[in-house]
CSV table of C-alpha atoms in Angstrom, one decimal:
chain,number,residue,atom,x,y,z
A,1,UNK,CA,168.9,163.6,66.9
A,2,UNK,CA,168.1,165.3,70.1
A,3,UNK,CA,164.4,166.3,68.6
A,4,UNK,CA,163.7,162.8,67.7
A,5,UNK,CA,164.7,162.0,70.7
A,6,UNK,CA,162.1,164.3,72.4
A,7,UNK,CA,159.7,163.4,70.2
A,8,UNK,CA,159.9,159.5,71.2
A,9,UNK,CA,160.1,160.0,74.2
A,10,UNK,CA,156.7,162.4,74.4
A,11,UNK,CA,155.1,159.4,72.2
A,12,UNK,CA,155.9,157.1,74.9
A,13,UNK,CA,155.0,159.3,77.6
A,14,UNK,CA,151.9,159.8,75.5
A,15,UNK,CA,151.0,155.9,75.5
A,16,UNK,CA,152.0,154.9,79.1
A,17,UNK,CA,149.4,158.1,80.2
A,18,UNK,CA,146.4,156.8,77.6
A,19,UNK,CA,146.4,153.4,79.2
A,20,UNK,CA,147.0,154.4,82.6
A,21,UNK,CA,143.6,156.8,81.9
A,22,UNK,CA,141.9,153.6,79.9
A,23,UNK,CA,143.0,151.2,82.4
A,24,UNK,CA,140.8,153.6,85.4
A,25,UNK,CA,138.0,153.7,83.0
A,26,UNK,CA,137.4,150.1,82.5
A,27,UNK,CA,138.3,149.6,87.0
A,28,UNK,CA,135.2,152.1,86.6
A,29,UNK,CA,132.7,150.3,84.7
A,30,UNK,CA,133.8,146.8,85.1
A,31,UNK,CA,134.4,144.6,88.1
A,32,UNK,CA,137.7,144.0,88.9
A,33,UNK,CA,136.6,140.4,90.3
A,34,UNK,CA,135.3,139.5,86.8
A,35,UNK,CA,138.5,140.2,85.2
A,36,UNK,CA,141.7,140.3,86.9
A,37,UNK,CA,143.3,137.2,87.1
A,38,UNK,CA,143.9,136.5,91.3
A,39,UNK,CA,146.9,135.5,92.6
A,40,UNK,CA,147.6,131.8,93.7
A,41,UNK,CA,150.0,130.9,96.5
A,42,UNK,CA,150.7,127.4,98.0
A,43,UNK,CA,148.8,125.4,100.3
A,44,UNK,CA,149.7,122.4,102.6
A,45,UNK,CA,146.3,120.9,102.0
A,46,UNK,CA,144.1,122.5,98.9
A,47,UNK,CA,147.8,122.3,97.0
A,48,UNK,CA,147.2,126.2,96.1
A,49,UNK,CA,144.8,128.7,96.9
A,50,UNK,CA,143.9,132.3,96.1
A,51,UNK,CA,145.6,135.1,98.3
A,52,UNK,CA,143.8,136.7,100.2
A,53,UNK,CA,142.1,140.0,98.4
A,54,UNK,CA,144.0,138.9,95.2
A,55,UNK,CA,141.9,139.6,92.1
A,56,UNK,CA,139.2,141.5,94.4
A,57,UNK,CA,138.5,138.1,95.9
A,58,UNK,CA,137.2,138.0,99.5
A,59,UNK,CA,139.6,137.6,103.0
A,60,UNK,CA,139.2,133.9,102.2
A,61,UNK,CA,140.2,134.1,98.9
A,62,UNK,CA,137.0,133.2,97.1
A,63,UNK,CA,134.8,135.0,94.3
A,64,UNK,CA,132.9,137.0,96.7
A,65,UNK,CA,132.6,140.4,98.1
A,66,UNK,CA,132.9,139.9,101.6
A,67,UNK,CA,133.1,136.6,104.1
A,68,UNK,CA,129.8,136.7,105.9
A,69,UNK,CA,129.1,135.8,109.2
A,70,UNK,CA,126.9,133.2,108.4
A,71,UNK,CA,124.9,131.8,104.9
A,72,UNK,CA,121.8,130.0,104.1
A,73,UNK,CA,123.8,128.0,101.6
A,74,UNK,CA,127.2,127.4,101.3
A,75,UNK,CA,128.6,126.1,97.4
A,76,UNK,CA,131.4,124.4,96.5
A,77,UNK,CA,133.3,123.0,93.8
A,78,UNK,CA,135.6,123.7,91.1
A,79,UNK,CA,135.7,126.6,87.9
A,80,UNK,CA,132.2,124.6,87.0
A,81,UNK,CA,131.1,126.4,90.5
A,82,UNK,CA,133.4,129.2,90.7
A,83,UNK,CA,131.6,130.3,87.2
A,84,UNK,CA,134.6,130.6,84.9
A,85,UNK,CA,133.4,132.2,81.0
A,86,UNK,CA,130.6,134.3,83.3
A,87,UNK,CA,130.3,137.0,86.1
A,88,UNK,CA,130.7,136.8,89.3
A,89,UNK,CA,126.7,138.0,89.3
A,90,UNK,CA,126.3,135.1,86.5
A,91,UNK,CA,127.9,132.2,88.1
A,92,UNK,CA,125.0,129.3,89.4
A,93,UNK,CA,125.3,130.1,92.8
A,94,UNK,CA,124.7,133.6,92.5
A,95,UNK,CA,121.5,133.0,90.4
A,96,UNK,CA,120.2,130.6,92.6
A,97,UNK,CA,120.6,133.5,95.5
A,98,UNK,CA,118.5,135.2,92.9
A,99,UNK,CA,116.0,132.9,92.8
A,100,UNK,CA,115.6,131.6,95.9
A,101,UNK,CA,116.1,134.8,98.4
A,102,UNK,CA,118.8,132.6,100.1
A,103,UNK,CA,122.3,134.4,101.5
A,104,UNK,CA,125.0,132.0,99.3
A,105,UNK,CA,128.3,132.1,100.2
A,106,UNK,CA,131.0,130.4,97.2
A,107,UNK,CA,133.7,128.4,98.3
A,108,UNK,CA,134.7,127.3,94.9
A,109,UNK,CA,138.0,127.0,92.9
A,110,UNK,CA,139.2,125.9,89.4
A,111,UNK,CA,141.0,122.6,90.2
A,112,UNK,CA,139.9,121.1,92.8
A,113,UNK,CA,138.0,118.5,93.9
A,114,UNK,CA,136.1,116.2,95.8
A,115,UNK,CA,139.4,116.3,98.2
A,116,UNK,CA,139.4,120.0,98.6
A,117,UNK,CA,135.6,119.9,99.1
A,118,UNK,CA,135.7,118.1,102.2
A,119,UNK,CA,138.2,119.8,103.6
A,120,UNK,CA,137.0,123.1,102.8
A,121,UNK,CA,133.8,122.0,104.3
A,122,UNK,CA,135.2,120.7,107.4
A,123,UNK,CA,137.5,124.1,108.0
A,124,UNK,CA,135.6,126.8,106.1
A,125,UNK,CA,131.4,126.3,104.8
A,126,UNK,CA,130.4,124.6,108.2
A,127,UNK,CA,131.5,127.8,109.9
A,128,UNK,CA,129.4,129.8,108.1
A,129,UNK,CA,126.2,127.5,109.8
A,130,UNK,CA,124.5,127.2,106.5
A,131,UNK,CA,120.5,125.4,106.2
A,132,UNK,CA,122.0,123.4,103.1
A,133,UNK,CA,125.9,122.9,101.9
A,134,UNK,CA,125.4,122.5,97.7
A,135,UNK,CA,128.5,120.4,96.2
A,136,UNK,CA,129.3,120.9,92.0
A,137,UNK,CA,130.7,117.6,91.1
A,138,UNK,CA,131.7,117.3,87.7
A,139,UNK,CA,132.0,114.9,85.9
A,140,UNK,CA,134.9,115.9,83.4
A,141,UNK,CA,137.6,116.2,85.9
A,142,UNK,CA,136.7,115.7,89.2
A,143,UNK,CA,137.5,112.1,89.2
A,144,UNK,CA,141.3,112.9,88.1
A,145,UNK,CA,141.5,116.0,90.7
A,146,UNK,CA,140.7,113.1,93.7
A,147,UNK,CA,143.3,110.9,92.7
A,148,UNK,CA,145.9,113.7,92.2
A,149,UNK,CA,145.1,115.2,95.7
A,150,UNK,CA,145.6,111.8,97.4
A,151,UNK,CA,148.9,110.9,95.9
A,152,UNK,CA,150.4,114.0,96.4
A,153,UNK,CA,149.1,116.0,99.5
A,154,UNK,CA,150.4,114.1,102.4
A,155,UNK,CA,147.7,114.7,104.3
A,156,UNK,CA,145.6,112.0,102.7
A,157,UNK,CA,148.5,109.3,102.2
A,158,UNK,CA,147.0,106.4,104.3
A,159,UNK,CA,144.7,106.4,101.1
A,160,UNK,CA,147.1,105.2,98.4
A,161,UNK,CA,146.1,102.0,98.6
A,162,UNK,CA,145.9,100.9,95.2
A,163,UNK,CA,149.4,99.5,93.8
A,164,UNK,CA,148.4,100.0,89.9
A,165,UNK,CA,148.9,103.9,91.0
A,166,UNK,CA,152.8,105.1,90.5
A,167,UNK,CA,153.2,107.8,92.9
A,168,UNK,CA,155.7,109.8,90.2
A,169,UNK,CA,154.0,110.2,87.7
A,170,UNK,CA,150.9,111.4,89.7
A,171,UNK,CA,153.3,114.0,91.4
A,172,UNK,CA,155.2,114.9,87.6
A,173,UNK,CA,151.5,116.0,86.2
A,174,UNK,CA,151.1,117.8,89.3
A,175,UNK,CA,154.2,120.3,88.8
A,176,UNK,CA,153.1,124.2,88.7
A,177,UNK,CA,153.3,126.0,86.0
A,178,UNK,CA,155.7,128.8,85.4
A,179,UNK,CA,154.4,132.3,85.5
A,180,UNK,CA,155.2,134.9,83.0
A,181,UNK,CA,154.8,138.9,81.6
A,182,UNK,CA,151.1,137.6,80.8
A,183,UNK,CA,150.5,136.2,83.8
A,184,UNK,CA,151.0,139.3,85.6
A,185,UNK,CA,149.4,141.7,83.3
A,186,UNK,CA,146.4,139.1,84.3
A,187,UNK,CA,146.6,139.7,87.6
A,188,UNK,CA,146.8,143.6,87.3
A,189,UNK,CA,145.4,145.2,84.3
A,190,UNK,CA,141.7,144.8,83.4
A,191,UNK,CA,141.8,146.4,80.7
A,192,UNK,CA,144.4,143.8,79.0
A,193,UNK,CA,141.9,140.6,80.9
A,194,UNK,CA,139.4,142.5,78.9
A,195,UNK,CA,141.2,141.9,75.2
A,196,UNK,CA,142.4,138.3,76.2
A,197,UNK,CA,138.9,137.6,77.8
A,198,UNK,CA,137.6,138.5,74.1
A,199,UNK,CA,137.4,136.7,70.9
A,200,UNK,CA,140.6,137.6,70.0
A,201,UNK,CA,142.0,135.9,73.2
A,202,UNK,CA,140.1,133.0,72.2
A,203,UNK,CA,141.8,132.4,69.1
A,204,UNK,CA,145.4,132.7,70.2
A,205,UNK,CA,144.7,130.1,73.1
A,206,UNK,CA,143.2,127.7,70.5
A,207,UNK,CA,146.1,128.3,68.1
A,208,UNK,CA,148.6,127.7,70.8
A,209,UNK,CA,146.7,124.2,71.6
A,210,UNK,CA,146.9,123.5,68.2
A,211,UNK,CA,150.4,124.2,67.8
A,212,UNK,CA,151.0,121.9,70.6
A,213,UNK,CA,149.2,119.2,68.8
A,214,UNK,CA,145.8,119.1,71.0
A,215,UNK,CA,142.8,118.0,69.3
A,216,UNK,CA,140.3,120.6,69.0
A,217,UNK,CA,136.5,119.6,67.1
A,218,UNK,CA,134.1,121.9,66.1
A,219,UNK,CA,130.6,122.1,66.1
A,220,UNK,CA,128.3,124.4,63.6
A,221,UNK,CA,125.1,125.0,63.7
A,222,UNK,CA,123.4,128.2,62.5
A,223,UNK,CA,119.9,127.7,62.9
A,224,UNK,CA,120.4,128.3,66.9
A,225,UNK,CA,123.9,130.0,67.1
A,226,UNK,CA,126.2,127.0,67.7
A,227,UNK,CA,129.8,127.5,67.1
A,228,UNK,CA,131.7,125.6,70.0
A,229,UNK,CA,134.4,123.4,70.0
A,230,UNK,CA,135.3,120.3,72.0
A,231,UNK,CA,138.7,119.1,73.4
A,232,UNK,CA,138.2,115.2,73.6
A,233,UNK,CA,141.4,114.7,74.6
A,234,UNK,CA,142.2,116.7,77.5
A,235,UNK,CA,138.4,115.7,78.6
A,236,UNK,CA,138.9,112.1,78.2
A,237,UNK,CA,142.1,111.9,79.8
A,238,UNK,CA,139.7,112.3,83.4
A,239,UNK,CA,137.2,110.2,82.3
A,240,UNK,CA,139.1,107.3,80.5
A,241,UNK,CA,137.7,104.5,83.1
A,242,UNK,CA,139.9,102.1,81.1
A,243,UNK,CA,143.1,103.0,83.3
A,244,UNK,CA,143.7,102.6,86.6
A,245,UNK,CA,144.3,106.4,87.7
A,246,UNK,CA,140.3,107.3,86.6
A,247,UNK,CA,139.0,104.0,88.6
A,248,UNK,CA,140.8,105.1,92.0
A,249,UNK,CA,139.9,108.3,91.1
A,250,UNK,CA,136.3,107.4,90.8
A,251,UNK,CA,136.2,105.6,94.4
A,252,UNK,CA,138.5,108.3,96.1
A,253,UNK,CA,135.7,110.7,94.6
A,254,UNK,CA,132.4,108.9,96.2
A,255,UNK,CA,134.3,108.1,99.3
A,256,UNK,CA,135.2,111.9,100.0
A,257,UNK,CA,131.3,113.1,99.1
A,258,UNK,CA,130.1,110.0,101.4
A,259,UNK,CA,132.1,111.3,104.0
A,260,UNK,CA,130.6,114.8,103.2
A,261,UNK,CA,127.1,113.6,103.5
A,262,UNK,CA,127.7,112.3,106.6
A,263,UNK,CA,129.3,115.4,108.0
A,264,UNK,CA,126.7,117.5,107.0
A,265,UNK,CA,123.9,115.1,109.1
A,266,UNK,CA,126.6,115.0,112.0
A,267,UNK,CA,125.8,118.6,111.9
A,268,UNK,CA,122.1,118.7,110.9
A,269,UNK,CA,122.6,120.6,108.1
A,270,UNK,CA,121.6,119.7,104.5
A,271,UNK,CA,123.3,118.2,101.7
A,272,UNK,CA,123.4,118.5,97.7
A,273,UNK,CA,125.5,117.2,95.6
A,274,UNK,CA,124.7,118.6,91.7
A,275,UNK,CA,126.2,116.2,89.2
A,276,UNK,CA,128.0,118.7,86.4
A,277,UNK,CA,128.2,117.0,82.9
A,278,UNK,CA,131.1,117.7,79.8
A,279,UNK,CA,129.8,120.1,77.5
A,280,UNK,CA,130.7,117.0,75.2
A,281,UNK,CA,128.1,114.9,76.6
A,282,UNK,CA,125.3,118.1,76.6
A,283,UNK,CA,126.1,118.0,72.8
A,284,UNK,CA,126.2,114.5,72.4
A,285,UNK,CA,122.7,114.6,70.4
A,286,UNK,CA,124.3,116.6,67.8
A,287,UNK,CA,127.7,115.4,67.6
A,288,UNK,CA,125.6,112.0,66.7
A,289,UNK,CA,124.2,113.6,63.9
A,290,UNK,CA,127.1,115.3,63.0
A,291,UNK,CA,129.0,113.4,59.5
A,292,UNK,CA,132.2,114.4,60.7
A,293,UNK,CA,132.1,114.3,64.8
A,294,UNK,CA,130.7,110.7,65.0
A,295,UNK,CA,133.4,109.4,63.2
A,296,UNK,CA,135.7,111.1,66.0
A,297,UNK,CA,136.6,107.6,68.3
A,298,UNK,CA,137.9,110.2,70.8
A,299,UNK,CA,134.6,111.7,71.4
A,300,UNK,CA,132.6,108.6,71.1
A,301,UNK,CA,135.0,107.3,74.4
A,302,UNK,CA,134.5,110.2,75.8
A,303,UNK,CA,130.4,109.9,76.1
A,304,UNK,CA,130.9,106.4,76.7
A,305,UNK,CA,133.3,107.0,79.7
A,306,UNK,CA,131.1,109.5,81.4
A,307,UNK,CA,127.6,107.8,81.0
A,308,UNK,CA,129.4,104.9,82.4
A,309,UNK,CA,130.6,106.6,85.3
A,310,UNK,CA,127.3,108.9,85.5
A,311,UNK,CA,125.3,106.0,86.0
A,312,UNK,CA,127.8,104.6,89.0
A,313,UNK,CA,127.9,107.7,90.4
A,314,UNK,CA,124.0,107.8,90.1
A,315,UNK,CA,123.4,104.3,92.0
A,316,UNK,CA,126.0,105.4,94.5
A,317,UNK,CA,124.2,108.0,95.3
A,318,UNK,CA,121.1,106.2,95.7
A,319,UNK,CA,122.6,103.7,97.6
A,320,UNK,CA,124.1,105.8,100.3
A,321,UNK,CA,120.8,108.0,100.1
A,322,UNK,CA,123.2,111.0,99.6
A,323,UNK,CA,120.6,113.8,97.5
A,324,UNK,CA,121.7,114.8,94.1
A,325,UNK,CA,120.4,116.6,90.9
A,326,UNK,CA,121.9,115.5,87.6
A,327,UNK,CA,122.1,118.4,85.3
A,328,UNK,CA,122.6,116.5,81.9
A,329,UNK,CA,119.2,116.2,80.8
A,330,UNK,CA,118.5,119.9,81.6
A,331,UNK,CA,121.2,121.5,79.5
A,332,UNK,CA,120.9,118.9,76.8
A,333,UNK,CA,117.1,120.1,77.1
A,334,UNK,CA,118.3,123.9,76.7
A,335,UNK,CA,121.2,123.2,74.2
A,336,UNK,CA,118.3,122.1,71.8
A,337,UNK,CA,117.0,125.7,71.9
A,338,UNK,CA,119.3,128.6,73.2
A,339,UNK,CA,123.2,129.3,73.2
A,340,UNK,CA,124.7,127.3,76.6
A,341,UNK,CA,128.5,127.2,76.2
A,342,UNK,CA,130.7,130.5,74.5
A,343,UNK,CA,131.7,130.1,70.9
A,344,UNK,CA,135.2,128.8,71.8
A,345,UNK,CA,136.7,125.4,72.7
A,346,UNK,CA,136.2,126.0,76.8
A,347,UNK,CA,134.2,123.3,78.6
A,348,UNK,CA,132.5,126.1,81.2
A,349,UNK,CA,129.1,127.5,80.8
A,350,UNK,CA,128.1,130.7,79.9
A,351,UNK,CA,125.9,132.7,81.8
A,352,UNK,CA,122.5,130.5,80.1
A,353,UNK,CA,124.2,127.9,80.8
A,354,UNK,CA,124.8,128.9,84.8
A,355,UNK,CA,120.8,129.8,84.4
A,356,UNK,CA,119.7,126.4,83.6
A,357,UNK,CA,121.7,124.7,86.6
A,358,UNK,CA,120.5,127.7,89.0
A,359,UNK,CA,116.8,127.3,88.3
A,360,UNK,CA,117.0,123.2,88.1
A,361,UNK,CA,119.0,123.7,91.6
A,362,UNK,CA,116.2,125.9,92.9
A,363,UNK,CA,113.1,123.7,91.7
A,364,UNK,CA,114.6,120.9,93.6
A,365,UNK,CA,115.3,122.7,97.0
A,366,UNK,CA,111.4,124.2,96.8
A,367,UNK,CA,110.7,120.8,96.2
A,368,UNK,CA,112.3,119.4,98.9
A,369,UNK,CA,111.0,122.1,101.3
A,370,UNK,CA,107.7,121.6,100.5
A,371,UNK,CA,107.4,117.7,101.4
């Protein structure tokens, strides 16, 4: 009994040494920033944020080396702009640093919002003296992140003005969620980000929706490499303009990027807001011509929604001269020909995708430079 006892114990002492050994390896050749899984603490204002050096984030808590003195550009948004499913070195603001020789500095975060963005740019990106502050808007959640901020950060409550909005059940969809054994092997082990981060990972996250009873739709199409799926209704629930949360949401939205726009002239500095579509909407051509996906009433809501609220957002923008560049004729453009969005049911980008909205970002600043 004793030898087996030895023996077990050598096995485990075997195992805990072998991925202690892997687990340097992969800090080696892969950047902890791409993979480990920061930690979030609370905050008065933004609701959360990242701690400080968590996840190899920067002193700020943003997906960046260091916090420079000052930057060219300064971006901001949410995951769309952070650069979730891609590299740091992949996300849209780091291309377009690429591209256009400018010093961008990130001040993005999965979750928030045009709320967040204002704030952030009053307290953090004006610092930095940028030329031109870029803002990701998009379109799939953005609307539902305003209202959510309003009506339950206290800071903004002389906004709730609209009686159709209960307060409760705002602040009941707003509760964190609990964190568990995976949630720290997330936040310290790239080597276990880098088997959930896989196809694999992918899987079990879509079986678990599906256990829950979430719709997921997918798309196939060989002849360009297509195999995506869509999420209509976690999507539509920020873009269904037929309740009153998504119509307050909606005004909150263009009143806090108004109020951007006329900070950033208050202190001469630029201002671009890039309008972010759903990967639903991207694929709309093909779900169209898809038998089984235009027969989805979930989807077809969906598109409906957002064109709705792309073209307010659009005339908005125009009428408030506030500068924008709508990215949704650009992927759809690319979708037709190359690989966008990963082969799983996530609504981010993948590094192509990032491409696309970095060199239609770029065009448009050279192009506004050179008038």
């Amino acid at each position: 009994m004793n030898k087996y006892l030895k023996n077990f114990l050598l096995a485990i002492f075997t195992i805990v040494i072998a991925l202690v050994a892997v687990e340097f390896l992969s800090r080696l050749f892969f950047d902890p920033i791409d993979f480990l899984k920061p930690n979030t603490i609370q905050d008065e204002v933004l609701r959360y944020r990242i701690e400080p050096g968590s996840g190899a984030h920067d002193s700020w808590g943003y997906r960046n080396k260091t916090v420079p003195d000052s930057a060219d550009i300064v971006t901001i948004g949410d995951s769309h702009t952070y650069g979730v499913s891609a590299t740091a070195a992949n996300s849209w603001p780091s291309s377009l640093s690429r591209i256009s020789g400018k010093n961008i500095y990130n001040l993005s975060l999965g979750g928030y919002g045009p709320a967040e963005y204002l704030y952030l740019m009053e307290n953090k990106a004006l610092n930095l003296n940028p030329e031109l502050i870029i803002v990701g808007f998009y379109l799939g959640n953005d609307l539902k992140d305003s209202l959510t901020a309003v009506y339950t950060v206290p800071i903004w409550e002389a906004l709730r003005t609209n009686s159709e909005i209960k307060l409760e059940d705002v602040q009941k969809n707003n509760k964190p969620n609990k964190k568990g054994l995976t949630d720290w092997l997330s936040a310290n082990s790239v080597l276990y980000r880098i088997i959930s981060s896989s196809a694999i990972g992918d899987n079990l996250r879509q079986q678990r929706r599906l256990d829950r009873g979430e719709e997921i739709l997918m798309l196939q199409i060989d002849e360009i490499g297509i195999n995506t799926g869509f999420t209509p209704d976690r999507r539509l629930k920020g873009l269904d303009l037929g309740t009153p949360e998504i119509r307050e949401g909606l005004k909150l939205s263009l009143s806090f990027l108004n109020k951007m726009n006329q900070l950033a002239k208050d202190n001469d500095t630029e201002f671009l807001v890039v309008i972010l579509p759903t990967k639903e909407n991207v694929y709309s051509d093909f779900i169209n011509q898809d038998q089984e996906l235009s027969q989805s009433e979930k989807l077809k809501a969906l598109i409906t929604n957002e064109e709705i609220a792309n073209q307010f957002v659009r005339a908005f923008f125009d009428a408030n001269s506030i500068s924008y560049i709508d990215m949704l004729e650009p992927l759809k453009n690319a979708a037709q020909t190359q690989q966008i969005y990963p082969n799983n049911f996530g609504g981010h980008s993948n590094k192509n995708g990032y491409e696309i909205i970095a060199d239609n970002v770029g065009q448009h600043i050279q192009a506004e430079n050179s008038d």
